[in-house]
Each structure stands twice: as structure tokens, then as C-alpha cells.
Coordinates of C-alpha atoms in Angstrom, one line a residue:
R1 CA -1.9 -23.7 -25.3
E2 CA -1.9 -24.7 -21.7
H3 CA -5.2 -25.8 -20.3
A4 CA -4.3 -26.2 -16.6
R5 CA -4.3 -22.5 -15.7
P6 CA -4.6 -21.7 -12.0
R7 CA -8.2 -20.6 -12.1
S8 CA -9.5 -23.5 -14.2
T9 CA -7.4 -26.0 -12.1
S10 CA -8.9 -24.7 -8.9
L11 CA -12.5 -24.9 -10.3
L12 CA -11.9 -28.4 -11.6
V13 CA -10.3 -29.8 -8.4
S14 CA -13.0 -28.1 -6.2
A15 CA -15.8 -29.6 -8.3
L16 CA -14.2 -33.0 -8.2
R17 CA -13.6 -32.8 -4.4
E18 CA -17.2 -31.7 -3.8
E19 CA -18.6 -34.6 -5.8
H20 CA -16.1 -37.2 -4.7
P21 CA -14.9 -36.4 -1.2
D22 CA -13.3 -39.7 -0.6
V23 CA -11.6 -40.2 -3.9
P24 CA -7.9 -39.3 -4.1
I25 CA -7.2 -36.5 -6.6
H26 CA -3.9 -36.5 -8.4
V27 CA -3.1 -33.6 -10.7
H28 CA -0.5 -33.7 -13.5
T29 CA 0.4 -31.0 -15.9
H30 CA 3.4 -29.7 -17.9
D31 CA 4.9 -26.2 -17.5
T32 CA 4.8 -25.3 -21.2
A33 CA 3.1 -21.9 -20.7
G34 CA 5.0 -21.2 -17.4
S35 CA 2.0 -21.2 -15.1
G36 CA 2.4 -24.8 -13.8
V37 CA 3.7 -23.8 -10.4
A38 CA 0.7 -21.5 -9.8
S39 CA -1.6 -24.3 -11.1
M40 CA -0.2 -26.9 -8.8
I41 CA -0.5 -24.6 -5.8
A42 CA -4.1 -23.8 -6.8
A43 CA -4.8 -27.6 -7.1
A44 CA -3.4 -28.3 -3.7
Q45 CA -5.4 -25.4 -2.1
A46 CA -8.5 -26.7 -3.8
G47 CA -8.1 -30.1 -2.3
A48 CA -5.9 -32.2 -4.5
D49 CA -4.1 -35.0 -2.6
I50 CA -1.1 -35.2 -5.0
V51 CA 0.4 -32.7 -7.4
D52 CA 3.2 -33.7 -9.8
A53 CA 6.4 -31.7 -9.9
A54 CA 10.0 -32.2 -11.1
I55 CA 13.3 -31.5 -9.4
D56 CA 14.3 -28.0 -10.3
A57 CA 17.1 -28.8 -12.8
M58 CA 14.7 -30.9 -14.8
S59 CA 11.5 -28.8 -14.5
G60 CA 9.8 -26.3 -16.7
L61 CA 8.7 -26.2 -20.4
T62 CA 7.7 -29.7 -21.5
S63 CA 8.5 -31.1 -18.0
Q64 CA 6.5 -30.7 -14.8
P65 CA 6.5 -27.5 -12.7
S66 CA 9.4 -26.9 -10.3
L67 CA 9.3 -28.8 -7.0
G68 CA 11.5 -26.2 -5.4
A69 CA 9.2 -23.3 -6.5
I70 CA 6.1 -25.1 -5.2
V71 CA 7.7 -26.0 -1.9
A72 CA 9.0 -22.4 -1.4
N73 CA 5.6 -20.9 -2.2
M74 CA 3.8 -23.3 0.2
R75 CA 6.2 -22.6 3.1
G76 CA 4.3 -21.2 6.0
T77 CA 0.9 -22.1 4.7
E78 CA -1.6 -24.6 6.0
L79 CA -0.2 -27.1 3.4
D80 CA 3.4 -26.7 4.5

């Protein structure tokens, strides 16, 4: 079972950012349940400084979320 779902990731990163505004936040997860891309986007939007991803051909499942999917979904946002 994946624990880094988008909502819980957002809540965790937001709480950490509020308590520790000057500490870099680096989020790492695997894409086992398929929601890793959404979780990494949620982490970035909540204030994470770094989110881990893998090149597309090596992403997904027990690897990290797809870098290409994260970049494509962030295009045109304030985090682009």
C-alpha cells in the first residue's frame, strides 16, 4: 500500500514547511500504486524544494514517478 498519496503528501509537506520555513524539503516516493506523479506535484505545490523522479523509460512501479509526466503537468504553472 502506498502511503504518499497526493492529499497526505500535501498535508505533510505543508505542515513541515510551516514549522520549518528555512529547511529544505526533499520528497522521495515510489510509484507502486500509480499515484506518484500526482503526489510529487502535490508536494511541489505544498512547498517541497526537491521531488524525486525517474527518466520516463525507467519510471513507475517500484521506481520513482515519471519525470516527463511531472514536467508536462507542471508546464504553464507557477512552478514551471
